[in-house]
Coordinates of N, CA and C in Angstrom, one line a residue:
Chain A
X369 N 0.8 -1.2 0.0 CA 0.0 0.0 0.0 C 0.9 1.2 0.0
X370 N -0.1 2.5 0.2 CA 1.1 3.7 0.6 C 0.2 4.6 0.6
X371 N 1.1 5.4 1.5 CA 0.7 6.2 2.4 C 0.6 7.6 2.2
X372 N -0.4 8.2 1.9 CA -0.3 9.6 1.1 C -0.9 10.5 2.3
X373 N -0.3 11.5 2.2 CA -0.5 12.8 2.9 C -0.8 14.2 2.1
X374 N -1.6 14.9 2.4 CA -1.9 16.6 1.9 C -1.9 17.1 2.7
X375 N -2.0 18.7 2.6 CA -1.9 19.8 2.8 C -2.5 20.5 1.9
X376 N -3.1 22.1 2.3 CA -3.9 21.3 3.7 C -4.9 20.7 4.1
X377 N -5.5 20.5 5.1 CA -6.4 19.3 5.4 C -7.8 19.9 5.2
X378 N -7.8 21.2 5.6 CA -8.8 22.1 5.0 C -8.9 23.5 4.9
X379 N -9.4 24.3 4.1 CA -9.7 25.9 4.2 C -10.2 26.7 3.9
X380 N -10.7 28.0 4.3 CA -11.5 28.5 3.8 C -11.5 29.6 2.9
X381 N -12.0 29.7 2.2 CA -11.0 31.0 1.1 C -12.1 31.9 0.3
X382 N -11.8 33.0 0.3 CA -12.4 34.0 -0.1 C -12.4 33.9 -1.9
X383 N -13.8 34.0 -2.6 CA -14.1 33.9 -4.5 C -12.7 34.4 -5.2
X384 N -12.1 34.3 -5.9 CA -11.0 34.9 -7.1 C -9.7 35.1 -6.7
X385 N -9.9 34.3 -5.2 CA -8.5 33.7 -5.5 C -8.0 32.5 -5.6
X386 N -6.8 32.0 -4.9 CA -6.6 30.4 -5.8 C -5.8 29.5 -4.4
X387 N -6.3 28.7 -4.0 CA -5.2 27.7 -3.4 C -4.5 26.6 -4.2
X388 N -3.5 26.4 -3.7 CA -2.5 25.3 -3.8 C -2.6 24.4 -2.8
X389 N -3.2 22.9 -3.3 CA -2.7 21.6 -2.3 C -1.9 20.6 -3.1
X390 N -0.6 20.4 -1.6 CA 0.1 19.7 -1.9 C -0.2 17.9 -1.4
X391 N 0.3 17.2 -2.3 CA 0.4 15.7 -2.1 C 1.5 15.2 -1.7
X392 N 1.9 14.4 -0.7 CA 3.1 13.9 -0.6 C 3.1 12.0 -0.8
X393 N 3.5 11.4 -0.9 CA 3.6 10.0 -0.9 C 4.8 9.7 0.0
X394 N 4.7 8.1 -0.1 CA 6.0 7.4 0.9 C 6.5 6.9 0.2
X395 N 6.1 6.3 -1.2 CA 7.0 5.6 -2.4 C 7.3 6.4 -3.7
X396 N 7.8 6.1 -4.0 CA 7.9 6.4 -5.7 C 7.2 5.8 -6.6
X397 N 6.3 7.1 -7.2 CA 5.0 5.9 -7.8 C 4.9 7.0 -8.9
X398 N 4.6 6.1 -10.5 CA 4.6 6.5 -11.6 C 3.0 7.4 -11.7
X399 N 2.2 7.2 -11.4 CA 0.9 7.6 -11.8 C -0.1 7.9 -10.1
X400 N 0.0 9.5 -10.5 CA -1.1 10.3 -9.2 C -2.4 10.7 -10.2
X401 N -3.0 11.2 -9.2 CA -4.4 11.4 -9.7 C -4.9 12.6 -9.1
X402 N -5.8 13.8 -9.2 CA -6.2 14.4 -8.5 C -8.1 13.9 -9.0
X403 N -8.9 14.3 -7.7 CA -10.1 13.8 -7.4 C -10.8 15.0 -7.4
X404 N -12.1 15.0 -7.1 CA -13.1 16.5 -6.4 C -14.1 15.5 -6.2
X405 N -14.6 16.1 -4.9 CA -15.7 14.9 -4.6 C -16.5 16.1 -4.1
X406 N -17.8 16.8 -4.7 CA -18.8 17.8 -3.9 C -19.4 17.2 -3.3
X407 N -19.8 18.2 -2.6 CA -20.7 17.4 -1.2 C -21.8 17.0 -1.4
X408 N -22.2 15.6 -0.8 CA -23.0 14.8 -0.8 C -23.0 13.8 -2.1
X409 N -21.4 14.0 -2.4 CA -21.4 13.0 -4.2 C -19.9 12.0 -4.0
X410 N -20.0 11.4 -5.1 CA -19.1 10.5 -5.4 C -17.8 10.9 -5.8
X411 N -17.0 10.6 -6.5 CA -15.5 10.9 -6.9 C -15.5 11.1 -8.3
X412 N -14.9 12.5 -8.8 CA -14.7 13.0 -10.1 C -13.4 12.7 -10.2
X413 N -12.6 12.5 -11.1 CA -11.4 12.6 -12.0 C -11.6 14.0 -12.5
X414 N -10.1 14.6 -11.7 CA -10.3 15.2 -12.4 C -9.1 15.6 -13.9
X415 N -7.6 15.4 -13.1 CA -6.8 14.6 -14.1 C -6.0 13.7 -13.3
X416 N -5.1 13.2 -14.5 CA -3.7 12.0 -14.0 C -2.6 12.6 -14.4
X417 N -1.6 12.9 -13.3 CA -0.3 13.4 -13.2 C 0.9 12.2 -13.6
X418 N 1.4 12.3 -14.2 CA 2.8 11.5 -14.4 C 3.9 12.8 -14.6
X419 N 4.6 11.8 -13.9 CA 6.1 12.6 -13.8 C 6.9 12.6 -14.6
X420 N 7.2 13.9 -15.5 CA 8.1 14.0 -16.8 C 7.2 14.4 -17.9
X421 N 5.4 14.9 -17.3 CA 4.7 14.6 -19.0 C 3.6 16.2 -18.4
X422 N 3.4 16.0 -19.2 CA 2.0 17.7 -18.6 C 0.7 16.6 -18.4
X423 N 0.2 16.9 -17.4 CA -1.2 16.0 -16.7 C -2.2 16.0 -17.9
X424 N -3.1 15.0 -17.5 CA -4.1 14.8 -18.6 C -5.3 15.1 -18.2
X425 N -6.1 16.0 -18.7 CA -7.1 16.0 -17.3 C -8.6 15.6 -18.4
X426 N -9.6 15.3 -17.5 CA -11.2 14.5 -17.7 C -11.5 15.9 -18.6
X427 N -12.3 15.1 -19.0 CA -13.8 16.5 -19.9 C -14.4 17.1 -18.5
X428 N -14.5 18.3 -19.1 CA -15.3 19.2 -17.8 C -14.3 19.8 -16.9
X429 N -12.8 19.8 -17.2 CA -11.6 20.2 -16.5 C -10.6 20.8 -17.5
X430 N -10.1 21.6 -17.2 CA -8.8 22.5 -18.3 C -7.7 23.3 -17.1
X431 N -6.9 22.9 -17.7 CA -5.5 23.5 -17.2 C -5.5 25.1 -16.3
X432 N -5.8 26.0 -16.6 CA -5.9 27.7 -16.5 C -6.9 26.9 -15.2
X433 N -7.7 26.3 -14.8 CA -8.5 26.4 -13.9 C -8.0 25.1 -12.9
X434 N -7.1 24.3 -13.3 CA -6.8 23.6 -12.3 C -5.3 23.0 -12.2
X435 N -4.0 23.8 -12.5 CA -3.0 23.3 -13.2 C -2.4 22.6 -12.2
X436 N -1.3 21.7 -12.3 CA -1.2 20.5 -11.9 C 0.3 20.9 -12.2
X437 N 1.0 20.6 -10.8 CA 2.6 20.1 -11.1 C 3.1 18.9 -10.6
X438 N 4.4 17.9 -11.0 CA 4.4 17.0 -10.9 C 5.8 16.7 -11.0
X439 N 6.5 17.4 -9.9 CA 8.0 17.6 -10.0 C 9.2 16.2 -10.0
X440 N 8.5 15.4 -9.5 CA 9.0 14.4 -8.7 C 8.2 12.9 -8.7
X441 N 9.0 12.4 -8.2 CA 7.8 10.7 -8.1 C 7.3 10.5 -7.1
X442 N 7.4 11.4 -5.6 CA 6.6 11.0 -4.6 C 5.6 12.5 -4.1
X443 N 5.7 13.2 -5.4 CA 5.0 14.6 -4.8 C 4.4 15.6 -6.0
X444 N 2.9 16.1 -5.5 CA 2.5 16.7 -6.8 C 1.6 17.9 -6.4
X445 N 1.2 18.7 -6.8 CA 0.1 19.9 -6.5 C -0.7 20.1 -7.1
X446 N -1.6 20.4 -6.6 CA -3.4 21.0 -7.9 C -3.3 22.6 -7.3
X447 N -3.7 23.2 -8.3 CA -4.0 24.6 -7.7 C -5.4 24.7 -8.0
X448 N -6.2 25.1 -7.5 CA -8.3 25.8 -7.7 C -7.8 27.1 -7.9
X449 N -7.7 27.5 -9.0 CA -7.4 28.9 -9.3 C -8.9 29.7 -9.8
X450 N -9.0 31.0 -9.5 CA -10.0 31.9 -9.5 C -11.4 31.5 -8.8
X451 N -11.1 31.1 -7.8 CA -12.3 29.9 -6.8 C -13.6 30.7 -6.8
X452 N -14.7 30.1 -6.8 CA -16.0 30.6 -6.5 C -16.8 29.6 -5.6
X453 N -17.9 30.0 -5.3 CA -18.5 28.8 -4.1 C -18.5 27.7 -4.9
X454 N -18.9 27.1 -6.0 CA -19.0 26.4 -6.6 C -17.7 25.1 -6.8
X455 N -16.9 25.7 -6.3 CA -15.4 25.0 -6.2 C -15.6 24.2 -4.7
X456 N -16.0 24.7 -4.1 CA -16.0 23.9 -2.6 C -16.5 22.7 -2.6
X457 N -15.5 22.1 -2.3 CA -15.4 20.5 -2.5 C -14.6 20.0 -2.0
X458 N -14.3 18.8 -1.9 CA -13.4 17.7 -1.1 C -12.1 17.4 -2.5
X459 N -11.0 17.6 -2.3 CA -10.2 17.2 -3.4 C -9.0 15.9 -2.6
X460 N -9.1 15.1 -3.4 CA -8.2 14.2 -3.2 C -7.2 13.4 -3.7
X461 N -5.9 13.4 -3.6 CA -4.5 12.8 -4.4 C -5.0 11.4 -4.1
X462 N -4.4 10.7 -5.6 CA -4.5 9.3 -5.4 C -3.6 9.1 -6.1
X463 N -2.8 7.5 -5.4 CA -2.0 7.3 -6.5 C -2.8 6.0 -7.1
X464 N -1.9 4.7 -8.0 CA -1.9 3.8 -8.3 C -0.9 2.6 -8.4
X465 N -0.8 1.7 -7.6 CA 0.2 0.8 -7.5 C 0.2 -0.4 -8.1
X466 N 0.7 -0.9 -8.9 CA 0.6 -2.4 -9.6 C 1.3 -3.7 -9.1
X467 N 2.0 -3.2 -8.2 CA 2.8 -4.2 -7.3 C 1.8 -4.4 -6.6
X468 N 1.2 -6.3 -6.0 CA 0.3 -6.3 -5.1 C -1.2 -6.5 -5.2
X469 N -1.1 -6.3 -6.8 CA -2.6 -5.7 -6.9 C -2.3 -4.9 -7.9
X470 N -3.6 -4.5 -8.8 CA -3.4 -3.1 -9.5 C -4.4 -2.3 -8.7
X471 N -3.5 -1.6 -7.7 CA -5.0 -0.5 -6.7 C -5.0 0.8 -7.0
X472 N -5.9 1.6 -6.4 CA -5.4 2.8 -6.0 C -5.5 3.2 -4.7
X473 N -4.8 4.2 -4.1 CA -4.9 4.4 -2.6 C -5.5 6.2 -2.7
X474 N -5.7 6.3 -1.7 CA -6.1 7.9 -1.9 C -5.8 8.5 -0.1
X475 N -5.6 9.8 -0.5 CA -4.9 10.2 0.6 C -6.1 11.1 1.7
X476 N -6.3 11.4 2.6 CA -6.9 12.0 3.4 C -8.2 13.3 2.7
X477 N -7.6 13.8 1.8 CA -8.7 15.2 1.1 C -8.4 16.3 1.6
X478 N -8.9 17.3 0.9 CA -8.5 18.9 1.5 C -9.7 18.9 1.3
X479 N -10.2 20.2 2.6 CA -11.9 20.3 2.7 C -11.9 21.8 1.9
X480 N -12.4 22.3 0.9 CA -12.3 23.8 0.6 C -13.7 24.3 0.6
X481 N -14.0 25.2 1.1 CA -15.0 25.9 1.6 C -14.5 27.3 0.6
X482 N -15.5 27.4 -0.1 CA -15.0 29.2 -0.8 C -15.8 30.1 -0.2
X483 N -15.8 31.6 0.2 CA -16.9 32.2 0.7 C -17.0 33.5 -0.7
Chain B
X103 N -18.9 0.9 -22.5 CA -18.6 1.5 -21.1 C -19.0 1.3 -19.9
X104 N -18.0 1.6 -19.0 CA -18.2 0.8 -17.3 C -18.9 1.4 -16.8
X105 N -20.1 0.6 -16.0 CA -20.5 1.4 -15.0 C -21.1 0.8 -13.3
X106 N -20.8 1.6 -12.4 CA -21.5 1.3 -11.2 C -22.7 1.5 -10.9
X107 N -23.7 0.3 -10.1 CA -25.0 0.7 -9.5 C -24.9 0.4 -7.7
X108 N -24.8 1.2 -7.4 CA -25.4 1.0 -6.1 C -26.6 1.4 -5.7
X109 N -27.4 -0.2 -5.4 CA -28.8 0.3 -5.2 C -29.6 1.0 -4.1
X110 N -28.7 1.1 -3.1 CA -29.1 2.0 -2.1 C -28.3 3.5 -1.6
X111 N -29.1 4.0 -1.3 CA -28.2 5.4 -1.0 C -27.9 5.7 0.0
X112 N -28.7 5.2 1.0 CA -29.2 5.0 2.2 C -29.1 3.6 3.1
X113 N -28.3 3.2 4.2 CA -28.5 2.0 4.9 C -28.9 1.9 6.2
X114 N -30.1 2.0 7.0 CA -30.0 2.3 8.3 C -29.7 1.0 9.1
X115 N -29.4 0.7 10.2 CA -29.3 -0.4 10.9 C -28.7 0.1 12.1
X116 N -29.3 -1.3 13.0 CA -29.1 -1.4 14.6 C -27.7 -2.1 15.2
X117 N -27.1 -1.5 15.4 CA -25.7 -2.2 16.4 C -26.1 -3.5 16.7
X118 N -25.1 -4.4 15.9 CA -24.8 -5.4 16.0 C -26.1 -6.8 15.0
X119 N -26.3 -5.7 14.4 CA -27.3 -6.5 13.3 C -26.7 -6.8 12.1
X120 N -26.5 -7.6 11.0 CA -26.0 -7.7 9.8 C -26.6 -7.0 9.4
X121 N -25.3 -6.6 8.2 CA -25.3 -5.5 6.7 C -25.4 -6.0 5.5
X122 N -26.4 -5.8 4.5 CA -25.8 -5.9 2.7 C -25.8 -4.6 2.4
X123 N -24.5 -3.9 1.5 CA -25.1 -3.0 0.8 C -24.5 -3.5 -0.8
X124 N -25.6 -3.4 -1.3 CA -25.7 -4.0 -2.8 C -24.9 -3.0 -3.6
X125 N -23.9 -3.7 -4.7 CA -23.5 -3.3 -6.1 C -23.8 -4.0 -6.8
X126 N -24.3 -3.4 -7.9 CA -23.7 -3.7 -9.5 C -22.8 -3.3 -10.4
X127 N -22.5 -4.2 -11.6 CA -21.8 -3.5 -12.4 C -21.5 -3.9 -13.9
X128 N -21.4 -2.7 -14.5 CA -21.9 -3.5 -16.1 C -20.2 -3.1 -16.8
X129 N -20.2 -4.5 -17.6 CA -18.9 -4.2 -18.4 C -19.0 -5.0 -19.1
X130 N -18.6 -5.1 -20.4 CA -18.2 -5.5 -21.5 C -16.9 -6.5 -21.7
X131 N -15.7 -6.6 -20.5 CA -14.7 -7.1 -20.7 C -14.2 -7.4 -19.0
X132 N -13.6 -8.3 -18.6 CA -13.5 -8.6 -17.3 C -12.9 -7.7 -15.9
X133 N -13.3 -7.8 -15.0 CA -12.9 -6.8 -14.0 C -12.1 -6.8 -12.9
X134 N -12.0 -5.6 -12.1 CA -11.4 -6.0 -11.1 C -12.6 -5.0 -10.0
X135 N -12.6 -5.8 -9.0 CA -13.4 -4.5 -8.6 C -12.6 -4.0 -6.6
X136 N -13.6 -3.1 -6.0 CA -13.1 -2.6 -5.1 C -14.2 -2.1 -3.8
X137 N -14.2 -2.2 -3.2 CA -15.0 -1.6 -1.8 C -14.0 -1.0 -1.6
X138 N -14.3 0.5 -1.4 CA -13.6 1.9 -0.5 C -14.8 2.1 0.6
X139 N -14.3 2.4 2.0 CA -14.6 3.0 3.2 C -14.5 5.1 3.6
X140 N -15.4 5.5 3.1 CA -14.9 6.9 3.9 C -15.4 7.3 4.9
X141 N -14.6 7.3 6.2 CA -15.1 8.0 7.4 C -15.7 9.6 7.7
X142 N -16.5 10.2 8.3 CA -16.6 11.3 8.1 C -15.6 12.2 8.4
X143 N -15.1 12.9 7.4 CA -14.3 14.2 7.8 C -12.7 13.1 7.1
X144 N -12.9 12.0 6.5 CA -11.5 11.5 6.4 C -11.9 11.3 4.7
X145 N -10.5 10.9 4.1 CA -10.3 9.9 2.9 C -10.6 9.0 2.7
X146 N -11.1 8.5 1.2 CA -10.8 6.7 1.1 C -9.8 6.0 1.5
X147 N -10.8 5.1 2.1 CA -10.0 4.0 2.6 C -10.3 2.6 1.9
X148 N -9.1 1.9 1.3 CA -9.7 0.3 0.8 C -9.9 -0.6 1.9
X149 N -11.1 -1.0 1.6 CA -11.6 -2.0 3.0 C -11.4 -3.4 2.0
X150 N -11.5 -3.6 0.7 CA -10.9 -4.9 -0.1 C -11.3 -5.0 -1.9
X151 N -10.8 -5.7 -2.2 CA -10.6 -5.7 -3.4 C -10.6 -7.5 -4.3
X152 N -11.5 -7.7 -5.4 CA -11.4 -8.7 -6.1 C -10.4 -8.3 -7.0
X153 N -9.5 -9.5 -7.3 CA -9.2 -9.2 -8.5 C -8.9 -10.5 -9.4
X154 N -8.8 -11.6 -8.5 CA -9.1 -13.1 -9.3 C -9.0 -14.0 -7.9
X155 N -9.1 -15.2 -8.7 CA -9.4 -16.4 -7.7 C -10.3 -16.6 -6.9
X156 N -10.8 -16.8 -5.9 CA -11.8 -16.9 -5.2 C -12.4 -16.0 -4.8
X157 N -13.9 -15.9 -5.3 CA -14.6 -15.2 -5.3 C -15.5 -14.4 -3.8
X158 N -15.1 -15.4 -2.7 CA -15.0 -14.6 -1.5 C -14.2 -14.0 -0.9
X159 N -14.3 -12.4 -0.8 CA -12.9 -11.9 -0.5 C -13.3 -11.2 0.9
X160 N -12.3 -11.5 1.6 CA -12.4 -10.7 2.8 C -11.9 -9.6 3.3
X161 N -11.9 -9.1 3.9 CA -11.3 -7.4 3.7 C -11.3 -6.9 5.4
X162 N -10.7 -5.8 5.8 CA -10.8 -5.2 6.7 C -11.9 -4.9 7.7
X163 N -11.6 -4.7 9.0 CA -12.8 -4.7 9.9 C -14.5 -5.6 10.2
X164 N -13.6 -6.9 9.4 CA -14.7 -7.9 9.6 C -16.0 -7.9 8.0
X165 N -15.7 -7.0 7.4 CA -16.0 -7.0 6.3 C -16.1 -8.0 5.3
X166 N -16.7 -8.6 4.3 CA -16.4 -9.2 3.4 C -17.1 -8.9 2.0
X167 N -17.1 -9.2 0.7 CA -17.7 -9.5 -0.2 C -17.7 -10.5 -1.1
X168 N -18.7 -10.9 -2.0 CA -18.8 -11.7 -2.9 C -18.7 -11.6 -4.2
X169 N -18.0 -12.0 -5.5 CA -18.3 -11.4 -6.5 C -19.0 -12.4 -7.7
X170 N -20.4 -12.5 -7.9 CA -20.7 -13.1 -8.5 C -20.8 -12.4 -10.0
X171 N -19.9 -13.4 -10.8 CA -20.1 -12.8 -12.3 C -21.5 -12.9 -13.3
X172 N -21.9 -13.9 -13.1 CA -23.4 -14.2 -13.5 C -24.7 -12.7 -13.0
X173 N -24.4 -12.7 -12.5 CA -25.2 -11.6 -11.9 C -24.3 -10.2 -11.8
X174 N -23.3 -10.3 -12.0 CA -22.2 -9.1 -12.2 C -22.6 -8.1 -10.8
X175 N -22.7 -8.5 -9.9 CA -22.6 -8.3 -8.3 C -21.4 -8.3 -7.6
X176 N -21.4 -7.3 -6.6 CA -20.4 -7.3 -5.7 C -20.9 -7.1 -4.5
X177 N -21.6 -7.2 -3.7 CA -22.3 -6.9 -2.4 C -21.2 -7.1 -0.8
X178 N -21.6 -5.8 -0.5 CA -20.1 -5.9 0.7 C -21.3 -6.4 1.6
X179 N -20.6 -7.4 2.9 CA -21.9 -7.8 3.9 C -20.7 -8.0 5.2
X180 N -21.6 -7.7 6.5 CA -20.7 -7.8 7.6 C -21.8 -8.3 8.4
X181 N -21.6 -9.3 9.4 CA -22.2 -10.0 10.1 C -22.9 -9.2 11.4
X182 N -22.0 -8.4 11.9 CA -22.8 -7.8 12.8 C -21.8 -6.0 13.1
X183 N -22.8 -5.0 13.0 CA -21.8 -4.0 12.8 C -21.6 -3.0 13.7
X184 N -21.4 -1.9 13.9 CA -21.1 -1.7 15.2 C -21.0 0.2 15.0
X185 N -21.6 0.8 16.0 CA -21.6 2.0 15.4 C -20.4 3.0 14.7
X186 N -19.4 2.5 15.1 CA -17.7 2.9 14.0 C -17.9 2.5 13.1
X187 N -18.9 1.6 12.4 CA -19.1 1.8 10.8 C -19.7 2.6 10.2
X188 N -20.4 3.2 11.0 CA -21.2 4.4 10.0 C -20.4 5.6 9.7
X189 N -20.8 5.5 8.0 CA -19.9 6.3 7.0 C -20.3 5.8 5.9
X190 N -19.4 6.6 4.5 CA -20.1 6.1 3.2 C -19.5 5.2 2.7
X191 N -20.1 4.6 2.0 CA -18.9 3.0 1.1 C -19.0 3.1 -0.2
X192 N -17.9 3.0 -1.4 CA -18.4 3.5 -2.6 C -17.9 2.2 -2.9
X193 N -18.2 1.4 -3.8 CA -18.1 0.6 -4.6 C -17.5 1.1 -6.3
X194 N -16.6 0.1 -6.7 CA -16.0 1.1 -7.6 C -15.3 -0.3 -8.5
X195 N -15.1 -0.2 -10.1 CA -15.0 -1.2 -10.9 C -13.9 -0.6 -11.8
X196 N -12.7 -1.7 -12.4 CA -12.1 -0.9 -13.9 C -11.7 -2.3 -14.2
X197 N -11.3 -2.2 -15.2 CA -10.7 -3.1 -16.4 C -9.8 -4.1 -15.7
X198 N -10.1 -5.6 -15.5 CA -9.0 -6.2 -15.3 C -7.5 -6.3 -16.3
X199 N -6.4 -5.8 -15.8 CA -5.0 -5.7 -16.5 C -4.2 -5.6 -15.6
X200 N -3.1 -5.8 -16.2 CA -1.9 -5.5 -15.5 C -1.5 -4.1 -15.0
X201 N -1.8 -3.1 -15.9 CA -1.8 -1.8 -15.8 C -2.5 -1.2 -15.4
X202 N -2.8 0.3 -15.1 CA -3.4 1.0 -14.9 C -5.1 1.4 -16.5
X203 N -6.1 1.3 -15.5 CA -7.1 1.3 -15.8 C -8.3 2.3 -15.3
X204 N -9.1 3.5 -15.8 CA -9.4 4.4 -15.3 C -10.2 3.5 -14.2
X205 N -10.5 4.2 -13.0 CA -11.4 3.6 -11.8 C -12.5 3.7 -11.7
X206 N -13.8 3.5 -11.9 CA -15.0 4.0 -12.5 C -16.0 3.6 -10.5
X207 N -16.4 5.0 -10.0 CA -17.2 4.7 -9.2 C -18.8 4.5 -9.0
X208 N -19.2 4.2 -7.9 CA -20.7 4.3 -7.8 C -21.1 5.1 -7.1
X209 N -22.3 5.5 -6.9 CA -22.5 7.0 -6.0 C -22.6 7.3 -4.7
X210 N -22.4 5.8 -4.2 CA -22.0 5.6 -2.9 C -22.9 5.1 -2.0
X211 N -23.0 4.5 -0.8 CA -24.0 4.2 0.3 C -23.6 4.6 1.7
X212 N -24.5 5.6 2.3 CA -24.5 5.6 3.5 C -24.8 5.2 4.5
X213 N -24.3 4.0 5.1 CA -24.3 3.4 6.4 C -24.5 4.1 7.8
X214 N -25.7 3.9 8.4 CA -25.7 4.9 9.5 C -26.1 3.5 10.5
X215 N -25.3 3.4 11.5 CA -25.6 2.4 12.5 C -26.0 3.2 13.7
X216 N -27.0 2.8 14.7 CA -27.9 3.6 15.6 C -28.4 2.6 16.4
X217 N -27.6 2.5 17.5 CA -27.4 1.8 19.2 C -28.8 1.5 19.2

């Protein structure tokens, strides 16, 4: 398995502007993921980070509104840039491990509240 | 294309009574599938996972499921539960392979256990 951590765990933030959450892992792992889960819902994709490539992200997601860095093999960031209430949501790093299993693990979530 | 049913949205139950909460799942090509646990205020958590051989898998915190292919079912069931289970469970399906395969979820069930 492995062990994923964010930052931060939660926050509250004022419309047009932007936070940054970071992901950290315990292993070196080829393929992260970032999530959005709104409240009272299931799990969005929203893209897949690999290290060494520009992220790929789902329909209904573009770059300028959610860019993605991916410096490293155990660490990556989403930014919610130009936030509005409608952003407030649960975001969550995932990776995927194929040793073991082909799983994914997913790390704690960042709570974002926009006002 | 893959998809999740979870037929309930909703699970109410009394401490120490057994649980089903039902999945489906429709695919075209063979799978692997997954029970995730979210606590309130926490991340996914994998409580277990099929991915070949015997089709009763057992998983974390006394949990188990079944996967029947004929009926393309995954039903998580726990014999008797206890109020630290209440939270949501998402059941979730992707492509059996060696590699990485998008994770396709369901919309979740809420487990509320009540002494």
């Amino acid at each position: 398995s492995a062990v994923i951590s964010q930052k931060p765990s939660r926050d509250i933030c004022q419309r047009g502007t932007s936070l940054t959450i970071q992901c950290q892992v315990d292993s070196q792992v080829t393929m992260m993921f970032w999530y959005r889960q709104q409240p009272g819902q299931s799990l969005t994709l929203i893209a897949t980070a690999n290290q060494g490539s520009e992220a790929t992200y789902e329909s209904g997601f573009v770059i300028d509104k959610f860019p993605i860095s991916r410096p490293n093999l155990t660490f990556s960031t989403l930014t919610v840039s130009n936030m509005s209430p409608e952003d407030s949501s649960i975001y969550l790093c995932s990776v995927f491990l194929s040793s073991g299993g082909s799983t994914q693990y997913f790390g704690p979530g960042t709570r974002l509240l926009v006002l | 294309a893959q998809s999740v049913t979870q037929l309930d949205s909703q699970v109410p139950v009394f401490e120490e009574a057994p649980v089903e909460l039902r999945c489906n799942y429709s695919s075209s090509v063979s799978v692997y599938l997954f029970w995730y646990v979210q606590y309130p205020n926490q991340g996914l958590q994998l409580l277990l996972k099929y991915l070949s051989g015997s089709t009763l898998v057992k998983g974390i915190n006394g949990f188990e499921a079944e996967f029947n292919k004929s009926q393309t079912s995954f039903h998580l069931r726990k014999p008797s539960v206890h109020i630290s289970d209440t939270a949501e469970y998402f059941c979730a399906v992707t492509t059996a392979s060696g590699g990485y395969n998008k994770l396709i979820f369901g919309a979740g069930t809420r487990l509320a256990v009540h002494p």
